[in-house]
Each structure stands twice: as structure tokens, then as C-alpha cells.
Amino acid sequence: MLLQLPTELIQLVFQYSTTTAFLQAAFSCRTLYAIASNCREILLHHLYQTPGLNEDLLPADSKQLFRVLQKRASQQLYGAQFTASCTCFHFGSLVLDVKASSLAPSEHQTFALVYKGHEDIQLFRTENGQLQLKACLKPQRLQPGVVEVLRTAFDADDGLYVLQRFTSTAEESPDSEHPFIKQAFNTYTRGQVYLIRYSLQSRQDPVRVCTFPDHAEYEPLALAAAHRDTFAISWQHSRESEEYEVVLYNSQSASSAHSLSSAIASK
């Protein structure tokens, strides 16, 4: 039915389609492929909707733009539910926290799973179509409290960054009615966000811990890691929801950092 429409209307349909549907239609027949791969405006539209750098797109011709779009769509697993050979894994009554879990670079075939309501982080590796539990990362605490895993991210140096919130369960002191003490206590009981980097190469490597007192009034939205010394966090203000910050850190610029002994339990 789509082929019965004029080319201009087909291009309009492509423009308002999702990127996944656009690519599926493009590879359904030669006519649609020719229309899809030669319409520069539509290709730019879908590229701007797909995660990736757009700096060098304008000088490229339509064929180059189409190849870039294919590559990006493949990296984002667009349409994988239709083309990939899928294996379903079940974790019983456990509920996966998708936002807190993460995948390592594809060549490592390793991922970190976080379950809702659980403090531990499970490290799995896929081998021959099976999940193999490799390690369990357990939080360390110096006083009673609850740890909530917010985000995880693998870096390029075989390390795992974990963004967590620690909420103390310590009781208030008798002097907590004093305004300054009460304010400090209330701030502390809301939870402290901190970052931990685990080295997955050796259990003997120290665990690096960073805190962010400058962002005590912010909530972390996203975490990304480049190397063992470089990571970025997207922050949103707790009260001013329209106030955002994306901060790039390294081991020297982090607000506060120190090391702990390793807390990796191998399986």
C-alpha cells in the first residue's frame, strides 16, 4: 500500500516514523530503500533523534548519512527485538532495577545487575549463551544505615563506577533541637550521595570513594565513565527541577576522595 503513494507522501511518512520503523521500511524493498537513502532532510531528522555526535553531518552526502544512521541504530539496538536471536533469563521474585544496572563495552560481555531493594551488585558474564555469576559487590558502611544503588557504569580500564546513596539510621542526639544541629541532621538523614570505583582486574586494588558536598541539594540523573580517573555525572536540583548540571570529574577534581579495602566477593 505504501508503494502506491507518491514519492513526496512516502517521504512524509518516513519523516514521521520512528527511526526503527523507518529503517525497517527502507530494507523491505528496493524502491523504499532508494527513497529512504537519498532523502537528505529525512536522514538528518532521524540522525538528530538518535544518540550520537552531529558535528560532521552537514558536509556528508545522503549515502554517507544513511550509513551513519545504520551504524547508530545498530549501536542503540534499534529493531533488535525483530532481528536478534534473543534468550530470556528469569530471576525469580527479584525485580531488576534497569536504571541502576549497566552493560560493559560489547567485547567484554559483562554487565552489572542491581535488584530493587537490594544493596549488592551482581556481576555477570555471558558465556555460550549462559549467564555466569562472576562476583558480588557488597557495600561497606562505617555506621548503621541503608545503601541505595542509584547508577552504575563501566569504564575503559576494567573498572566499575557505582553511584550510591547512604541514609543513616542513627538516632538523633539530645541536642538535636538546636536549630543548627537540627538542620545539619536533617540534611544528613536525607541521604548522602557518593561514588565508588571498583577495580575488576584485581581484588587487591583499593576501592576509591568520592563524595560531593557541593551537590548536596542535587539529585544525580545519570553517570558515565571514561577511564579510571575520569567520569561525569548529570545533576538536577532537588527543589528547582529546571536547574541541571553535567559535571566532568577526574580523580584530582572530585570533591572528596579516599580509598577503602576491596569489597569484591568472587563467585
CSV table of C-alpha atoms in Angstrom, one decimal:
chain,number,residue,atom,x,y,z
A,1,MET,CA,0.0,0.0,0.0
A,2,LEU,CA,2.9,2.4,0.8
A,3,LEU,CA,4.3,1.9,-2.7
A,4,GLN,CA,1.1,3.2,-4.2
A,5,LEU,CA,1.7,6.6,-2.7
A,6,PRO,CA,3.6,9.4,-4.5
A,7,THR,CA,7.2,9.8,-3.5
A,8,GLU,CA,6.5,13.0,-1.7
A,9,LEU,CA,3.9,11.3,0.6
A,10,ILE,CA,6.3,8.4,1.2
A,11,GLN,CA,8.9,10.8,2.4
A,12,LEU,CA,6.4,12.5,4.7
A,13,VAL,CA,5.5,9.1,6.2
A,14,PHE,CA,9.3,8.4,6.7
A,15,GLN,CA,9.7,11.7,8.4
A,16,TYR,CA,7.0,11.0,11.0
A,17,SER,CA,8.0,7.4,11.5
A,18,THR,CA,10.2,6.2,14.4
A,19,THR,CA,13.8,5.5,13.4
A,20,THR,CA,13.3,1.8,13.8
A,21,ALA,CA,10.2,1.8,11.6
A,22,PHE,CA,12.0,4.0,9.0
A,23,LEU,CA,14.9,1.6,8.7
A,24,GLN,CA,12.7,-1.5,8.6
A,25,ALA,CA,10.7,0.0,5.8
A,26,ALA,CA,13.8,1.1,3.9
A,27,PHE,CA,15.1,-2.5,3.8
A,28,SER,CA,11.7,-4.0,2.8
A,29,CYS,CA,12.2,-3.4,-0.9
A,30,ARG,CA,14.5,-1.6,-3.4
A,31,THR,CA,12.0,1.2,-4.1
A,32,LEU,CA,11.7,2.3,-0.5
A,33,TYR,CA,15.4,1.8,0.1
A,34,ALA,CA,16.2,4.2,-2.8
A,35,ILE,CA,13.7,6.8,-1.4
A,36,ALA,CA,15.0,6.5,2.2
A,37,SER,CA,18.7,6.5,1.4
A,38,ASN,CA,18.5,9.6,-0.9
A,39,CYS,CA,16.4,12.0,1.1
A,40,ARG,CA,18.9,14.1,3.0
A,41,GLU,CA,16.4,16.1,5.1
A,42,ILE,CA,14.8,12.9,6.5
A,43,LEU,CA,18.1,11.3,7.2
A,44,LEU,CA,19.3,14.4,9.1
A,45,HIS,CA,16.0,14.4,11.0
A,46,HIS,CA,16.4,10.8,12.2
A,47,LEU,CA,20.1,11.3,13.0
A,48,TYR,CA,19.2,14.2,15.2
A,49,GLN,CA,16.8,11.9,17.0
A,50,THR,CA,19.4,9.2,17.5
A,51,PRO,CA,22.1,9.5,20.2
A,52,GLY,CA,25.5,10.5,18.7
A,53,LEU,CA,27.7,13.4,17.7
A,54,ASN,CA,26.2,15.6,14.9
A,55,GLU,CA,29.2,17.8,14.3
A,56,ASP,CA,30.3,16.4,10.9
A,57,LEU,CA,26.9,15.6,9.4
A,58,LEU,CA,26.2,18.6,7.2
A,59,PRO,CA,29.1,18.1,4.7
A,60,ALA,CA,28.2,14.4,4.2
A,61,ASP,CA,26.1,13.3,1.3
A,62,SER,CA,22.9,11.2,1.6
A,63,LYS,CA,24.6,7.9,1.2
A,64,GLN,CA,27.1,8.7,3.9
A,65,LEU,CA,24.3,9.9,6.2
A,66,PHE,CA,22.4,6.7,5.7
A,67,ARG,CA,25.4,4.6,6.7
A,68,VAL,CA,25.9,6.7,9.8
A,69,LEU,CA,22.3,6.3,10.7
A,70,GLN,CA,22.5,2.5,10.2
A,71,LYS,CA,25.6,2.4,12.5
A,72,ARG,CA,24.0,4.4,15.2
A,73,ALA,CA,20.8,2.4,15.1
A,74,SER,CA,22.8,-0.8,15.4
A,75,GLN,CA,24.7,0.6,18.4
A,76,GLN,CA,21.4,1.6,20.1
A,77,LEU,CA,19.9,-1.9,19.3
A,78,TYR,CA,17.1,-0.4,17.3
A,79,GLY,CA,14.9,-3.2,16.0
A,80,ALA,CA,16.9,-5.8,17.8
A,81,GLN,CA,13.6,-7.4,19.1
A,82,PHE,CA,12.9,-8.3,15.5
A,83,THR,CA,16.3,-9.3,14.2
A,84,ALA,CA,18.3,-10.6,17.1
A,85,SER,CA,18.3,-14.1,18.5
A,86,CYS,CA,17.0,-13.5,22.0
A,87,THR,CA,17.4,-15.5,25.2
A,88,CYS,CA,15.2,-14.7,28.2
A,89,PHE,CA,16.6,-15.0,31.7
A,90,HIS,CA,14.4,-15.1,34.8
A,91,PHE,CA,15.5,-14.0,38.3
A,92,GLY,CA,12.6,-15.5,40.3
A,93,SER,CA,10.9,-12.9,42.5
A,94,LEU,CA,13.7,-10.4,42.2
A,95,VAL,CA,12.9,-7.2,40.3
A,96,LEU,CA,15.6,-5.7,38.1
A,97,ASP,CA,16.5,-2.0,38.6
A,98,VAL,CA,17.1,-1.1,34.9
A,99,LYS,CA,18.3,2.4,35.6
A,100,ALA,CA,20.9,1.2,38.1
A,101,SER,CA,22.1,-1.7,36.0
A,102,SER,CA,24.6,-1.3,33.2
A,103,LEU,CA,26.5,-3.1,30.4
A,104,ALA,CA,30.2,-3.2,29.8
A,105,PRO,CA,31.6,-2.5,26.3
A,106,SER,CA,30.5,-5.2,24.0
A,107,GLU,CA,33.8,-7.0,23.7
A,108,HIS,CA,33.7,-7.8,27.5
A,109,GLN,CA,30.2,-9.3,27.5
A,110,THR,CA,29.9,-8.3,31.2
A,111,PHE,CA,27.1,-6.5,32.9
A,112,ALA,CA,26.2,-5.3,36.4
A,113,LEU,CA,22.7,-6.1,37.7
A,114,VAL,CA,21.0,-4.3,40.5
A,115,TYR,CA,17.8,-5.6,42.1
A,116,LYS,CA,15.3,-3.2,43.6
A,117,GLY,CA,15.5,-3.1,47.4
A,118,HIS,CA,19.0,-4.8,47.4
A,119,GLU,CA,22.3,-3.3,48.2
A,120,ASP,CA,24.5,-5.8,46.5
A,121,ILE,CA,25.6,-5.6,42.8
A,122,GLN,CA,25.8,-8.8,40.8
A,123,LEU,CA,28.4,-9.0,38.1
A,124,PHE,CA,27.5,-11.5,35.3
A,125,ARG,CA,29.3,-12.6,32.2
A,126,THR,CA,27.7,-14.3,29.2
A,127,GLU,CA,29.4,-17.5,28.1
A,128,ASN,CA,28.0,-19.8,25.4
A,129,GLY,CA,24.5,-18.3,25.8
A,130,GLN,CA,24.5,-18.8,29.6
A,131,LEU,CA,24.8,-16.3,32.5
A,132,GLN,CA,27.8,-16.8,34.7
A,133,LEU,CA,27.9,-15.0,38.1
A,134,LYS,CA,31.4,-13.7,38.4
A,135,ALA,CA,31.4,-11.5,41.5
A,136,CYS,CA,29.2,-9.8,44.1
A,137,LEU,CA,30.0,-6.2,45.1
A,138,LYS,CA,28.9,-5.6,48.7
A,139,PRO,CA,28.7,-2.1,50.2
A,140,GLN,CA,30.8,-1.1,53.1
A,141,ARG,CA,29.4,1.2,55.8
A,142,LEU,CA,31.1,2.7,58.9
A,143,GLN,CA,27.8,3.1,60.8
A,144,PRO,CA,24.2,1.8,60.7
A,145,GLY,CA,22.3,2.8,57.6
A,146,VAL,CA,20.7,1.9,54.3
A,147,VAL,CA,22.5,1.9,50.9
A,148,GLU,CA,20.6,2.5,47.7
A,149,VAL,CA,22.4,1.9,44.4
A,150,LEU,CA,21.5,4.7,42.0
A,151,ARG,CA,23.6,4.2,38.9
A,152,THR,CA,26.5,2.0,37.7
A,153,ALA,CA,28.9,2.5,34.7
A,154,PHE,CA,31.9,0.5,33.4
A,155,ASP,CA,35.0,2.4,32.4
A,156,ALA,CA,37.6,1.5,29.7
A,157,ASP,CA,40.1,0.3,32.3
A,158,ASP,CA,38.1,-2.7,33.5
A,159,GLY,CA,36.6,-0.8,36.4
A,160,LEU,CA,33.0,-0.3,37.7
A,161,TYR,CA,31.7,3.0,39.0
A,162,VAL,CA,28.8,2.8,41.4
A,163,LEU,CA,26.8,5.9,42.4
A,164,GLN,CA,25.1,5.2,45.8
A,165,ARG,CA,23.0,7.0,48.4
A,166,PHE,CA,23.7,6.2,52.1
A,167,THR,CA,21.0,7.1,54.6
A,168,SER,CA,21.9,6.9,58.2
A,169,THR,CA,19.6,5.1,60.7
A,170,ALA,CA,21.4,6.6,63.7
A,171,GLU,CA,19.1,8.1,66.4
A,172,GLU,CA,19.0,11.9,67.0
A,173,SER,CA,21.2,13.3,69.8
A,174,PRO,CA,19.7,15.1,72.8
A,175,ASP,CA,21.0,18.4,71.4
A,176,SER,CA,19.3,17.9,68.0
A,177,GLU,CA,16.6,20.5,68.8
A,178,HIS,CA,19.2,23.2,68.4
A,179,PRO,CA,18.5,24.9,65.0
A,180,PHE,CA,22.0,24.4,63.5
A,181,ILE,CA,22.3,20.8,64.7
A,182,LYS,CA,18.7,20.0,63.6
A,183,GLN,CA,19.4,21.5,60.1
A,184,ALA,CA,22.6,19.5,59.8
A,185,PHE,CA,20.9,16.3,61.0
A,186,ASN,CA,18.0,16.7,58.6
A,187,THR,CA,20.4,17.2,55.7
A,188,TYR,CA,22.3,14.1,56.7
A,189,THR,CA,19.3,11.9,57.2
A,190,ARG,CA,18.1,12.7,53.6
A,191,GLY,CA,21.0,10.6,52.5
A,192,GLN,CA,24.5,11.3,51.2
A,193,VAL,CA,25.3,10.6,47.6
A,194,TYR,CA,28.8,9.2,47.0
A,195,LEU,CA,30.7,7.4,44.2
A,196,ILE,CA,32.7,4.2,44.4
A,197,ARG,CA,35.1,2.8,41.8
A,198,TYR,CA,35.9,-0.9,42.0
A,199,SER,CA,38.8,-2.3,40.0
A,200,LEU,CA,37.7,-5.6,38.4
A,201,GLN,CA,41.2,-6.6,37.4
A,202,SER,CA,42.4,-7.4,40.9
A,203,ARG,CA,40.8,-8.0,44.2
A,204,GLN,CA,43.8,-6.4,45.9
A,205,ASP,CA,43.3,-3.0,44.3
A,206,PRO,CA,41.8,-0.4,46.7
A,207,VAL,CA,38.2,0.8,46.3
A,208,ARG,CA,38.1,4.6,45.6
A,209,VAL,CA,35.3,6.6,47.2
A,210,CYS,CA,34.3,10.1,46.3
A,211,THR,CA,31.7,12.4,47.9
A,212,PHE,CA,30.0,15.5,46.5
A,213,PRO,CA,29.3,18.1,49.2
A,214,ASP,CA,29.0,20.8,46.6
A,215,HIS,CA,25.9,19.0,45.2
A,216,ALA,CA,24.1,18.1,48.5
A,217,GLU,CA,21.0,19.8,47.1
A,218,TYR,CA,21.1,17.9,43.8
A,219,GLU,CA,19.9,14.5,42.7
A,220,PRO,CA,22.0,12.5,40.2
A,221,LEU,CA,20.3,11.6,37.0
A,222,ALA,CA,23.0,9.9,35.0
A,223,LEU,CA,26.5,8.5,35.3
A,224,ALA,CA,29.1,7.9,32.6
A,225,ALA,CA,32.7,6.7,33.0
A,226,ALA,CA,35.6,7.1,30.6
A,227,HIS,CA,38.7,5.8,32.4
A,228,ARG,CA,39.9,5.0,35.9
A,229,ASP,CA,40.3,8.7,36.7
A,230,THR,CA,37.5,10.3,34.6
A,231,PHE,CA,33.8,10.3,35.0
A,232,ALA,CA,30.7,12.5,34.5
A,233,ILE,CA,27.5,13.0,36.5
A,234,SER,CA,24.3,14.7,35.4
A,235,TRP,CA,22.7,16.6,38.4
A,236,GLN,CA,19.2,18.0,38.9
A,237,HIS,CA,18.4,20.4,41.7
A,238,SER,CA,16.1,18.9,44.3
A,239,ARG,CA,13.8,21.9,44.5
A,240,GLU,CA,14.5,23.8,41.2
A,241,SER,CA,13.6,20.9,38.8
A,242,GLU,CA,14.6,23.1,35.8
A,243,GLU,CA,18.2,23.5,37.1
A,244,TYR,CA,20.6,20.9,35.6
A,245,GLU,CA,24.3,20.5,35.6
A,246,VAL,CA,26.6,18.0,33.8
A,247,VAL,CA,29.9,17.9,35.6
A,248,LEU,CA,33.1,16.2,34.3
A,249,TYR,CA,35.3,14.9,37.2
A,250,ASN,CA,38.7,13.4,37.4
A,251,SER,CA,40.5,11.8,40.4
A,252,GLN,CA,42.0,15.2,41.3
A,253,SER,CA,38.9,17.4,40.9
A,254,ALA,CA,36.4,15.2,42.7
A,255,SER,CA,35.1,17.0,45.8
A,256,SER,CA,36.4,14.5,48.2
A,257,ALA,CA,38.1,11.1,47.7
A,258,HIS,CA,39.7,8.4,49.7
A,259,SER,CA,40.3,4.6,49.5
A,260,LEU,CA,38.9,1.6,51.2
A,261,SER,CA,39.9,-2.1,51.0
A,262,SER,CA,38.4,-4.2,48.3
A,263,ALA,CA,34.8,-5.4,48.8
A,264,ILE,CA,34.6,-7.8,45.9
A,265,ALA,CA,33.4,-11.3,46.6
A,266,SER,CA,34.3,-13.7,43.7
A,267,LYS,CA,32.0,-16.5,42.7
